[in-house]
Short mmCIF file of C-alpha atoms in Angstrom, two decimals:
data_model
loop_
_atom_site.label_atom_id
_atom_site.label_comp_id
_atom_site.label_asym_id
_atom_site.label_seq_id
_atom_site.Cartn_x
_atom_site.Cartn_y
_atom_site.Cartn_z
CA MET A 1 -155.91 -26.72 -16.98
CA ASP A 2 -153.90 -27.10 -20.19
CA GLN A 3 -154.06 -24.27 -22.66
CA PRO A 4 -155.73 -25.18 -25.99
CA ARG A 5 -153.36 -25.49 -28.94
CA GLY A 6 -155.39 -22.86 -30.82
CA ALA A 7 -154.78 -20.34 -28.06
CA THR A 8 -151.05 -21.14 -28.11
CA ARG A 9 -150.91 -20.60 -31.87
CA ALA A 10 -152.79 -17.32 -31.52
CA GLN A 11 -150.22 -16.16 -28.97
CA GLN A 12 -147.38 -17.09 -31.34
CA ILE A 13 -148.97 -15.13 -34.16
CA ALA A 14 -149.60 -12.17 -31.86
CA THR A 15 -145.98 -12.19 -30.70
CA ALA A 16 -144.82 -12.27 -34.32
CA GLY A 17 -147.11 -9.33 -35.02
CA VAL A 18 -145.54 -7.28 -32.25
CA ILE A 19 -142.03 -8.06 -33.54
CA GLY A 20 -143.14 -7.23 -37.08
CA ALA A 21 -144.58 -3.92 -35.91
CA ALA A 22 -141.29 -2.98 -34.23
CA ALA A 23 -139.37 -3.94 -37.36
CA GLY A 24 -141.69 -2.02 -39.66
CA ALA A 25 -141.50 1.10 -37.51
CA ALA A 26 -137.70 0.88 -37.38
CA LEU A 27 -137.38 0.46 -41.15
CA THR A 28 -139.66 3.39 -42.02
CA GLY A 29 -139.16 5.72 -39.04
CA HIS A 30 -136.62 7.91 -40.87
CA ARG A 31 -139.45 9.06 -43.18
CA GLY A 32 -141.57 10.54 -40.42
CA GLY A 33 -144.19 9.58 -37.88
CA LYS A 34 -146.97 8.70 -40.33
CA ARG A 35 -144.70 6.48 -42.37
CA ALA A 36 -143.47 4.80 -39.19
CA LEU A 37 -147.06 4.09 -38.15
CA GLY A 38 -147.85 2.65 -41.57
CA GLY A 39 -144.66 0.59 -41.49
CA ALA A 40 -145.56 -0.78 -38.08
CA LEU A 41 -149.00 -1.82 -39.32
CA ALA A 42 -147.57 -3.43 -42.45
CA GLY A 43 -144.87 -5.21 -40.45
CA ALA A 44 -147.39 -6.57 -37.94
CA ILE A 45 -149.66 -7.90 -40.67
CA GLY A 46 -146.80 -9.27 -42.76
CA LEU A 47 -144.86 -11.10 -40.06
CA GLY A 48 -148.10 -12.24 -38.40
CA ALA A 49 -149.15 -13.79 -41.72
CA VAL A 50 -145.74 -15.45 -42.10
CA GLU A 51 -146.05 -16.95 -38.64
CA ALA A 52 -149.62 -18.11 -39.28
CA VAL A 53 -148.67 -19.91 -42.50
CA ALA A 54 -145.54 -21.41 -40.92
CA ARG A 55 -147.49 -22.77 -37.94
CA ALA A 56 -150.33 -24.07 -40.12
CA THR A 57 -147.92 -26.03 -42.31
CA GLN A 58 -145.68 -27.20 -39.45
CA ARG A 59 -145.76 -30.96 -39.00
CA PRO A 60 -145.62 -32.71 -35.61
CA GLY A 61 -142.05 -33.10 -34.38
CA GLN A 62 -140.74 -30.33 -36.65
CA ILE A 63 -139.71 -26.74 -36.07
CA PRO A 64 -141.21 -23.91 -38.18
CA ALA A 65 -140.07 -23.63 -41.79
CA LEU A 66 -136.66 -22.11 -42.51
CA TRP A 67 -138.07 -19.23 -44.55
CA ALA A 68 -140.22 -18.19 -41.60
CA ARG A 69 -137.27 -18.34 -39.21
CA ILE A 70 -135.19 -16.21 -41.58
CA ALA A 71 -137.99 -13.63 -41.79
CA MET A 72 -138.22 -13.54 -38.00
CA SER A 73 -134.47 -13.07 -37.57
CA GLY A 74 -134.47 -10.19 -40.06
CA ALA A 75 -137.37 -8.56 -38.20
CA LEU A 76 -135.51 -8.88 -34.90
CA ALA A 77 -132.38 -7.32 -36.43
CA ALA A 78 -134.12 -4.18 -37.67
CA PRO A 79 -134.86 -2.55 -34.26
CA LEU A 80 -131.36 -3.46 -33.08
CA GLY A 81 -129.93 -1.76 -36.17
CA TRP A 82 -132.08 1.29 -35.44
CA ALA A 83 -130.71 1.44 -31.89
CA ALA A 84 -127.13 1.07 -33.13
CA GLY A 85 -127.62 3.87 -35.63
CA ARG A 86 -129.19 6.23 -33.09
CA LEU A 87 -126.59 5.57 -30.40
CA THR A 88 -123.47 5.64 -32.56
CA GLY A 89 -124.44 7.41 -35.76
CA ALA A 90 -122.83 4.52 -37.67
CA GLY A 91 -123.49 4.09 -41.37
CA PRO A 92 -124.60 0.98 -43.25
CA LEU A 93 -121.11 -0.55 -43.51
CA PRO A 94 -120.33 -0.85 -39.77
CA VAL A 95 -123.93 -1.69 -38.87
CA ALA A 96 -124.18 -4.45 -41.49
CA THR A 97 -120.76 -5.80 -40.53
CA GLY A 98 -121.69 -5.84 -36.86
CA ALA A 99 -125.06 -7.50 -37.53
CA GLY A 100 -123.38 -10.14 -39.67
CA ALA A 101 -120.76 -10.73 -36.98
CA VAL A 102 -123.43 -11.25 -34.30
CA ALA A 103 -125.42 -13.62 -36.54
CA GLY A 104 -122.26 -15.54 -37.37
CA ALA A 105 -121.23 -15.83 -33.72
CA LEU A 106 -124.66 -17.19 -32.83
CA GLY A 107 -124.20 -19.80 -35.55
CA LEU A 108 -121.37 -21.37 -33.47
CA ARG A 109 -119.81 -23.20 -36.42
CA PRO A 110 -116.34 -21.69 -37.09
CA GLN A 111 -117.12 -21.24 -40.76
CA LYS A 112 -120.26 -19.29 -39.85
CA VAL A 113 -118.33 -17.16 -37.37
CA ALA A 114 -116.03 -16.14 -40.24
CA LEU A 115 -118.78 -15.84 -42.84
CA GLY A 116 -121.00 -13.53 -40.77
CA PRO A 117 -118.86 -10.36 -40.68
CA ALA A 118 -117.48 -10.97 -44.18
CA LEU A 119 -120.93 -11.21 -45.73
CA GLY A 120 -122.20 -8.36 -43.59
CA ALA A 121 -119.33 -6.16 -44.77
CA ALA A 122 -120.06 -7.03 -48.40
CA ILE A 123 -123.72 -6.09 -47.98
CA GLY A 124 -122.70 -2.91 -46.14
CA LEU A 125 -120.33 -1.89 -48.93
CA GLY A 126 -123.09 -2.40 -51.46
CA LEU A 127 -125.48 -0.24 -49.46
CA ALA A 128 -122.83 2.44 -48.84
CA ALA A 129 -122.17 2.70 -52.57
CA ARG A 130 -125.77 3.75 -53.27
CA PRO A 131 -126.33 7.46 -53.91
CA ARG A 132 -128.91 7.57 -51.14
CA ARG A 133 -127.67 6.40 -47.74
CA ALA A 134 -129.44 3.27 -46.52
CA PRO A 135 -130.81 3.49 -42.97
CA ALA A 136 -129.15 1.44 -40.25
CA PRO A 137 -132.22 -0.79 -39.60
CA ALA A 138 -132.27 -1.85 -43.25
CA ALA A 139 -128.53 -2.57 -43.19
CA ALA A 140 -128.87 -4.77 -40.12
CA ALA A 141 -131.92 -6.64 -41.42
CA LEU A 142 -130.40 -7.26 -44.86
CA ALA A 143 -127.13 -8.47 -43.33
CA VAL A 144 -128.89 -10.99 -41.09
CA VAL A 145 -131.28 -12.21 -43.79
CA GLY A 146 -128.40 -12.46 -46.27
CA PHE A 147 -126.30 -14.42 -43.81
CA ARG A 148 -129.11 -16.79 -42.84
CA THR A 149 -129.95 -17.44 -46.50
CA ALA A 150 -126.33 -18.05 -47.49
CA SER A 151 -125.81 -20.34 -44.50
CA ALA A 152 -128.83 -22.41 -45.45
CA VAL A 153 -127.40 -22.91 -48.94
CA ILE A 154 -123.79 -23.60 -47.86
CA PHE A 155 -124.28 -25.59 -44.65
CA ARG A 156 -126.80 -28.33 -45.29
CA ASP A 157 -126.48 -30.31 -42.06
CA PRO A 158 -128.71 -28.95 -39.27
CA GLN A 159 -127.29 -27.64 -36.01
CA LEU A 160 -130.52 -28.45 -34.18
CA SER A 161 -132.93 -31.32 -34.73
CA LEU A 162 -136.20 -31.67 -32.88
CA LEU A 163 -136.47 -34.98 -31.02
CA ALA A 164 -139.69 -34.70 -29.03
CA THR A 165 -142.49 -32.25 -28.40
CA GLN A 166 -144.61 -32.00 -25.25
CA VAL A 167 -143.61 -35.35 -23.76
CA PRO A 168 -143.24 -36.40 -20.11
CA ALA A 169 -139.74 -36.56 -18.65
CA ALA A 170 -139.82 -40.36 -18.47
CA GLU A 171 -139.79 -40.58 -22.28
CA VAL A 172 -136.47 -38.71 -22.60
CA PRO A 173 -134.24 -40.06 -19.80
CA PHE A 174 -131.13 -38.49 -21.34
CA VAL A 175 -132.43 -35.04 -20.38
CA VAL A 176 -132.18 -33.38 -16.95
CA PRO A 177 -135.57 -31.64 -16.83
CA LEU A 178 -134.83 -28.91 -14.29
CA ALA A 179 -135.29 -25.27 -15.28
CA SER A 180 -134.70 -21.96 -13.57
CA GLN A 181 -137.86 -20.32 -12.30
CA THR A 182 -136.36 -16.85 -12.76
CA ARG A 183 -134.29 -15.10 -15.42
CA TYR A 184 -131.18 -15.38 -13.26
CA VAL A 185 -129.79 -18.79 -12.31
CA GLY A 186 -126.90 -17.90 -10.02
CA THR A 187 -125.34 -19.65 -7.05
CA GLY A 188 -128.65 -19.74 -5.14
CA TYR A 189 -130.37 -21.91 -7.74
CA VAL A 190 -130.46 -25.14 -5.74
CA ARG A 191 -132.04 -23.34 -2.77
CA SER A 192 -134.83 -22.00 -5.00
CA LEU A 193 -135.22 -25.45 -6.60
CA ALA A 194 -135.79 -27.01 -3.18
CA ALA A 195 -138.56 -24.49 -2.52
CA VAL A 196 -140.21 -25.32 -5.85
CA LEU A 197 -139.97 -29.10 -5.37
CA GLY A 198 -140.84 -29.05 -1.68
CA GLY A 199 -137.60 -30.77 -0.70
CA ARG A 200 -135.03 -30.24 2.03
CA TYR A 201 -132.17 -27.99 1.01
CA THR A 202 -128.63 -28.45 2.33
CA ALA A 203 -125.94 -25.97 1.36
CA ASP A 204 -122.27 -26.80 0.85
CA VAL A 205 -122.41 -30.43 1.92
CA ALA A 206 -119.17 -31.33 3.67
CA ASP A 207 -118.45 -34.75 2.17
CA ILE A 208 -120.37 -35.66 -0.98
CA GLY A 209 -119.65 -36.49 -4.60
CA ILE A 210 -121.15 -35.51 -7.92
CA VAL A 211 -122.24 -39.17 -8.13
CA ALA A 212 -123.37 -41.41 -5.29
CA SER A 213 -121.27 -44.33 -6.48
CA LEU A 214 -119.02 -44.92 -9.45
CA ASP A 215 -120.61 -48.37 -9.70
CA GLU A 216 -123.69 -46.69 -11.19
CA LEU A 217 -121.67 -46.09 -14.37
CA ALA A 218 -120.84 -49.74 -15.07
CA GLY A 219 -121.24 -50.81 -18.67
CA PRO A 220 -119.55 -52.54 -21.59
CA GLY A 221 -116.88 -49.85 -21.84
CA PHE A 222 -116.28 -49.20 -18.18
CA ASP A 223 -115.69 -51.51 -15.21
CA PRO A 224 -115.72 -49.41 -12.00
CA ALA A 225 -113.47 -51.98 -10.32
CA GLY A 226 -110.66 -50.88 -12.63
CA ALA A 227 -110.85 -47.22 -11.64
CA GLY A 228 -107.98 -45.89 -9.56
CA PRO A 229 -108.78 -45.14 -5.90
CA LEU A 230 -108.07 -41.43 -6.33
CA VAL A 231 -110.37 -41.21 -9.36
CA ARG A 232 -113.14 -43.03 -7.49
CA GLU A 233 -112.70 -40.83 -4.45
CA PHE A 234 -112.94 -37.68 -6.54
CA TYR A 235 -116.27 -38.70 -8.08
CA GLU A 236 -117.79 -40.05 -4.88
CA HIS A 237 -116.37 -37.40 -2.50
CA THR A 238 -115.86 -34.40 -4.75
CA THR A 239 -116.00 -31.84 -1.96
CA ARG A 240 -112.81 -33.26 -0.46
CA PHE A 241 -110.92 -31.64 -3.35
CA THR A 242 -110.15 -28.20 -4.73
CA LEU A 243 -109.77 -27.46 -8.42
CA ASP A 244 -107.37 -25.09 -10.15
CA ILE A 245 -108.44 -24.31 -13.69
CA MET A 246 -106.45 -23.12 -16.69
CA PRO A 247 -108.53 -22.32 -19.80
CA GLU A 248 -107.05 -22.73 -23.27
CA TRP A 249 -109.23 -20.99 -25.85
CA ARG A 250 -108.63 -21.07 -29.58
CA LEU A 251 -108.14 -17.57 -30.96
CA TRP A 252 -110.94 -17.80 -33.53
CA VAL A 253 -113.62 -18.38 -30.90
CA ARG A 254 -112.65 -15.64 -28.45
CA PRO A 255 -114.65 -12.76 -30.05
CA GLY A 256 -117.78 -14.89 -30.18
CA TYR A 257 -117.31 -16.09 -26.62
CA LEU A 258 -116.83 -12.54 -25.32
CA LEU A 259 -120.09 -11.57 -27.01
CA TYR A 260 -121.87 -14.61 -25.57
CA ARG A 261 -120.55 -13.99 -22.07
CA THR A 262 -121.49 -10.31 -22.11
CA LEU A 263 -124.97 -10.72 -23.58
CA LEU A 264 -126.01 -14.09 -22.14
CA ALA A 265 -123.80 -15.84 -19.59
CA ARG A 266 -123.31 -13.05 -17.07
CA PRO A 267 -126.91 -11.76 -17.20
CA LEU A 268 -128.09 -15.37 -16.75
CA GLY A 269 -125.60 -16.22 -14.00
CA GLN A 270 -124.76 -19.46 -15.81
CA ALA A 271 -121.94 -20.99 -17.92
CA SER A 272 -119.42 -18.15 -17.68
CA VAL A 273 -116.04 -19.89 -18.06
CA PRO A 274 -112.83 -17.90 -17.37
CA MET A 275 -111.48 -16.25 -20.49
CA ASN A 276 -107.81 -16.49 -19.62
CA GLN A 277 -105.33 -17.47 -16.92
CA ARG A 278 -105.56 -14.05 -15.29
CA GLU A 279 -109.26 -14.57 -14.61
CA ALA A 280 -108.65 -18.13 -13.44
CA LEU A 281 -106.11 -16.88 -10.90
CA ARG A 282 -108.94 -15.12 -9.09
CA GLY A 283 -109.58 -18.55 -7.62
CA VAL A 284 -112.52 -20.93 -7.95
CA ARG A 285 -114.83 -21.85 -5.09
CA SER A 286 -116.49 -25.22 -5.53
CA ARG A 287 -119.39 -26.59 -3.51
CA ILE A 288 -122.23 -29.07 -3.82
CA ASP A 289 -125.73 -28.17 -2.63
CA THR A 290 -128.39 -30.87 -2.37
CA VAL A 291 -132.15 -31.31 -2.35
CA THR A 292 -133.52 -34.37 -0.54
CA GLU A 293 -136.88 -35.73 0.62
CA VAL A 294 -138.65 -34.72 -2.56
CA GLY A 295 -142.04 -36.19 -3.44
CA GLY A 296 -142.23 -38.70 -6.29
CA GLU A 297 -140.27 -41.88 -6.84
CA PRO A 298 -137.02 -42.01 -8.79
CA GLY A 299 -137.40 -42.88 -12.44
CA THR A 300 -141.17 -42.34 -12.59
CA GLY A 301 -141.06 -38.83 -13.98
CA SER A 302 -143.59 -37.80 -11.32
CA MET A 303 -141.38 -34.89 -10.39
CA PRO A 304 -138.69 -33.20 -12.50
CA GLY A 305 -135.28 -34.77 -12.05
CA ALA A 306 -136.52 -37.52 -9.73
CA ARG A 307 -134.35 -40.33 -11.07
CA ASN A 308 -131.81 -39.79 -8.26
CA ALA A 309 -132.66 -39.92 -4.55
CA VAL A 310 -130.53 -36.82 -4.00
CA ILE A 311 -130.44 -33.88 -6.39
CA ARG A 312 -126.84 -32.68 -6.49
CA GLY A 313 -125.99 -29.20 -7.72
CA TRP A 314 -122.28 -28.59 -8.31
CA ILE A 315 -121.75 -24.85 -8.07
CA ARG A 316 -118.55 -23.14 -9.06
CA SER A 317 -117.95 -19.43 -8.59
CA TYR A 318 -115.08 -16.97 -8.44
CA ALA A 319 -113.56 -16.93 -4.98
CA ASP A 320 -113.11 -13.16 -4.84
CA THR A 321 -116.59 -11.98 -5.89
CA GLY A 322 -118.87 -15.03 -5.76
CA GLU A 323 -119.80 -14.46 -9.42
CA PRO A 324 -121.12 -17.78 -10.79
CA ILE A 325 -119.05 -19.74 -13.27
CA TYR A 326 -121.59 -22.49 -13.72
CA VAL A 327 -124.36 -24.37 -11.95
CA GLY A 328 -124.71 -28.01 -13.00
CA ILE A 329 -127.17 -30.64 -11.79
CA TYR A 330 -125.41 -34.03 -11.84
CA THR A 331 -127.43 -37.20 -12.32
CA THR A 332 -126.79 -40.78 -13.37
CA TYR A 333 -129.11 -43.28 -15.01
CA ARG A 334 -128.96 -46.64 -16.76
CA HIS A 335 -130.15 -47.61 -20.21
CA GLU A 336 -129.71 -51.06 -21.75
CA GLU A 337 -127.15 -52.19 -19.15
CA THR A 338 -125.05 -49.04 -19.57
CA GLY A 339 -124.61 -46.24 -17.05
CA TYR A 340 -124.55 -42.59 -18.12
CA VAL A 341 -123.76 -39.26 -16.50
CA SER A 342 -126.17 -36.45 -17.39
CA VAL A 343 -125.32 -32.89 -16.40
CA GLY A 344 -128.14 -30.38 -16.63
CA PHE A 345 -127.46 -26.65 -16.81
CA PRO A 346 -130.66 -24.85 -15.78
CA LEU A 347 -131.88 -21.95 -17.93
CA PRO A 348 -135.07 -19.87 -17.68
CA GLU A 349 -137.88 -22.35 -18.44
CA ALA A 350 -135.28 -24.57 -20.11
CA SER A 351 -132.29 -26.80 -19.58
CA PHE A 352 -129.13 -27.60 -21.53
CA THR A 353 -128.07 -31.21 -20.90
CA ALA A 354 -124.81 -32.99 -21.63
CA THR A 355 -125.23 -36.77 -21.47
CA LEU A 356 -121.87 -38.55 -21.36
CA LEU A 357 -120.83 -42.17 -21.82
CA PRO A 358 -118.14 -43.47 -19.43
CA ARG A 359 -115.13 -45.35 -20.76
CA ALA A 360 -112.10 -46.79 -19.01
CA ARG A 361 -108.77 -45.03 -19.41
CA PRO A 362 -105.45 -46.86 -19.11
CA GLY A 363 -103.93 -46.46 -15.66
CA GLY A 364 -107.22 -46.39 -13.77
CA GLY A 365 -108.57 -43.17 -15.26
CA LEU A 366 -112.05 -42.37 -16.53
CA VAL A 367 -113.22 -40.74 -19.76
CA LEU A 368 -116.70 -39.22 -20.12
CA ASP A 369 -117.58 -38.58 -23.76
CA SER A 370 -120.63 -37.05 -25.42
CA ARG A 371 -119.83 -38.94 -28.63
CA GLY A 372 -120.07 -42.48 -27.41
CA GLY A 373 -121.90 -43.94 -30.39
CA THR A 374 -125.14 -44.68 -28.51
CA SER A 375 -128.61 -43.19 -28.82
CA GLN A 376 -128.38 -41.60 -25.38
CA CYS A 377 -125.20 -39.50 -25.28
CA GLY A 378 -125.08 -36.03 -26.77
CA HIS A 379 -126.21 -32.49 -26.01
CA TYR A 380 -129.83 -31.47 -25.69
CA LEU A 381 -131.67 -28.18 -25.39
CA THR A 382 -135.01 -28.60 -23.66
CA TYR A 383 -137.95 -26.28 -23.16
CA ILE A 384 -139.89 -27.18 -20.00
CA ASP A 385 -143.53 -26.11 -19.97
CA PRO A 386 -144.00 -24.33 -16.62
CA ARG A 387 -147.63 -25.43 -16.38
CA THR A 388 -147.51 -29.09 -17.44
CA ALA A 389 -143.79 -29.93 -17.00
CA GLU A 390 -143.90 -31.47 -20.49
CA LEU A 391 -140.66 -31.31 -22.47
CA THR A 392 -139.80 -30.20 -25.97
CA VAL A 393 -136.33 -31.51 -26.77
CA ALA A 394 -133.88 -30.61 -29.53
CA ALA A 395 -130.53 -32.31 -30.11
CA VAL A 396 -127.62 -29.89 -30.53
CA ARG A 397 -125.71 -31.45 -33.41
CA GLY A 398 -122.04 -30.78 -33.94
CA PHE A 399 -121.25 -29.93 -30.32
CA ALA A 400 -119.00 -32.39 -28.50
CA GLU A 401 -117.12 -32.63 -25.22
CA ARG A 402 -114.76 -35.10 -23.61
CA LEU A 403 -113.67 -35.16 -19.97
CA ASP A 404 -110.49 -37.13 -19.28
CA VAL A 405 -109.69 -37.71 -15.58
CA TYR A 406 -106.44 -39.44 -14.69
CA VAL A 407 -103.56 -39.62 -12.20
CA SER A 408 -100.13 -38.27 -13.17
CA GLY A 409 -97.17 -38.28 -10.81
CA GLY A 410 -99.44 -39.18 -7.92
CA GLU A 411 -101.67 -36.14 -8.56
CA LEU A 412 -105.15 -35.99 -10.03
CA ARG A 413 -105.52 -34.20 -13.37
CA ALA A 414 -108.35 -33.61 -15.83
CA GLU A 415 -108.63 -32.32 -19.39
CA HIS A 416 -112.06 -31.09 -20.46
CA ALA A 417 -112.09 -30.60 -24.24
CA PHE A 418 -114.86 -29.02 -26.33
CA ALA A 419 -115.32 -29.02 -30.11
CA VAL A 420 -117.89 -27.80 -32.60
CA PHE A 421 -118.34 -29.69 -35.87
CA GLY A 422 -115.08 -31.48 -35.24
CA ILE A 423 -113.04 -28.30 -34.66
CA PRO A 424 -111.63 -27.90 -31.11
CA PHE A 425 -112.26 -24.52 -29.49
CA LEU A 426 -111.61 -24.92 -25.75
CA VAL A 427 -109.70 -27.13 -23.34
CA LEU A 428 -110.03 -26.67 -19.58
CA HIS A 429 -106.98 -28.03 -17.76
CA TYR A 430 -107.67 -28.98 -14.14
CA ARG A 431 -105.23 -29.61 -11.33
CA ILE A 432 -107.15 -31.33 -8.55
CA HIS A 433 -105.80 -31.23 -4.99
CA ARG A 434 -107.07 -32.68 -1.77
CA LYS A 435 -108.19 -30.07 0.72
CA PRO A 436 -106.15 -29.72 3.92
CA ALA A 437 -107.55 -31.74 6.79
CA ARG A 438 -109.76 -29.72 9.09
#
C-alpha cells in the first residue's frame, strides 16, 4: 500500500531534525556536555522547522527552496568539521579550506571547483584572525554556507532541473529505470537484477552486442545502411572485441575526480574510470551479462526496463583484480521516428542515464551525442521508489558526452569525450581489437 504523503513529509522533517541535532551538538560541544545537549535540541528544532516550511511551500514539480538546501548543507558540514578537527587537530583555516574544496568539487562546474577552496580559505583566514579560535565545526559550516550562497549569486543557471515526480516509467522513455537493490553495484549487478525481476540470467554471453541491431537507431541523422561493416559488427557483436583504454584527464579536474572516486565510485562499485595510463595498463575485462524471459511486455512500463526483449549489462572491470570500472545497462528506443541509445548506470535506489542521439560520421563511422538538439537526449538522475517503482527525474544540465566510433587504417577506434558547461575534462581513447579465434 502506498505511503501517505503526510507520512513522507513527516519522515523528511524527522530526518532534518536528526541532522540538525548532530550539527547543533557539533557546533556547541566544545563548551561542555550541557551546552552540546542544548545545541542538539536547538539544531533539531531549527532545521526541522526549516524543512517543514520548505516542504509546505514546495510546489509540484519543484525541488525544495534554495535557502533550505543551503541550511541543510551547512548542517551536514558541521559534524564533518568536528570529525576533521578531532582527528587532525586542524585549525579553522585548513578545515574551512578543505570544506570549501569539497563543496566546490561537488559543484562539478570548473569555476565552482576553483571557487570552493579559495572562498573557504578566505573564510578560514577571517576566522583565524579572531582573538578567540573558532571551532572546526563552525569553520566547516560557514565555508559551505558561504560557498553555496556565493554560487547561487554568481551562477544563475541551474545544474539540476526537476522534470517529473512520481511518474510511471512509460512517461519518461529517455530514462533507464533500473536501480541497485543494495549499496554496492559491482560486477554481480545483472545477476541480482535477474533475481529481482524473475528473469533468466546468463553470464558473459559469448556473441552478443550492446544493441540487438544497428537498424534500431535509424533516424533523420543516421542511416544504418551507411555504417561500415566493422562499426556495425562492433555494436551488434560487441563481445567479439577487446578494448584498450587510454584516459586523458584535464589537470583541473583531477583533484575533484580523486575525491569522487575515493568517496563514491569505489564504495559504490560503479563509474570508476582509470586515472592514468598506468592504471589502464592493468588491463580491462569486458563482458555482457543478460536477463531474459522477464514478465511484462516491452514498452508498457509494466516492469522496469522492459522496452527491450533482452536486458544487456555491459560490465567492465580491471583484469588483474576484478574491481569494477562501470556497469551500464544498454537499451534502445524510438521516439518520433528517431532511434536513441540510452545507457543506465544503476545506483542505490536510483539510476543515472545518458540518452544519446546517433549521427552518421563520414567514412562509415557513428557518433552518439547527448547534445543532439531533441527533447530526448541528455543526462538524467532518477530516484526509483522501491515500493511503487514510480520515478522522480531530474535533468543534469551542463553535462555532455560524445562517443565517436570510426575506422582508421583498417582498425576500429573510438573517442569518448566529456565536458561540463562547455569545458572539456576527459577523453577516453579506445583501441578496439578483434579477439583471437577460439
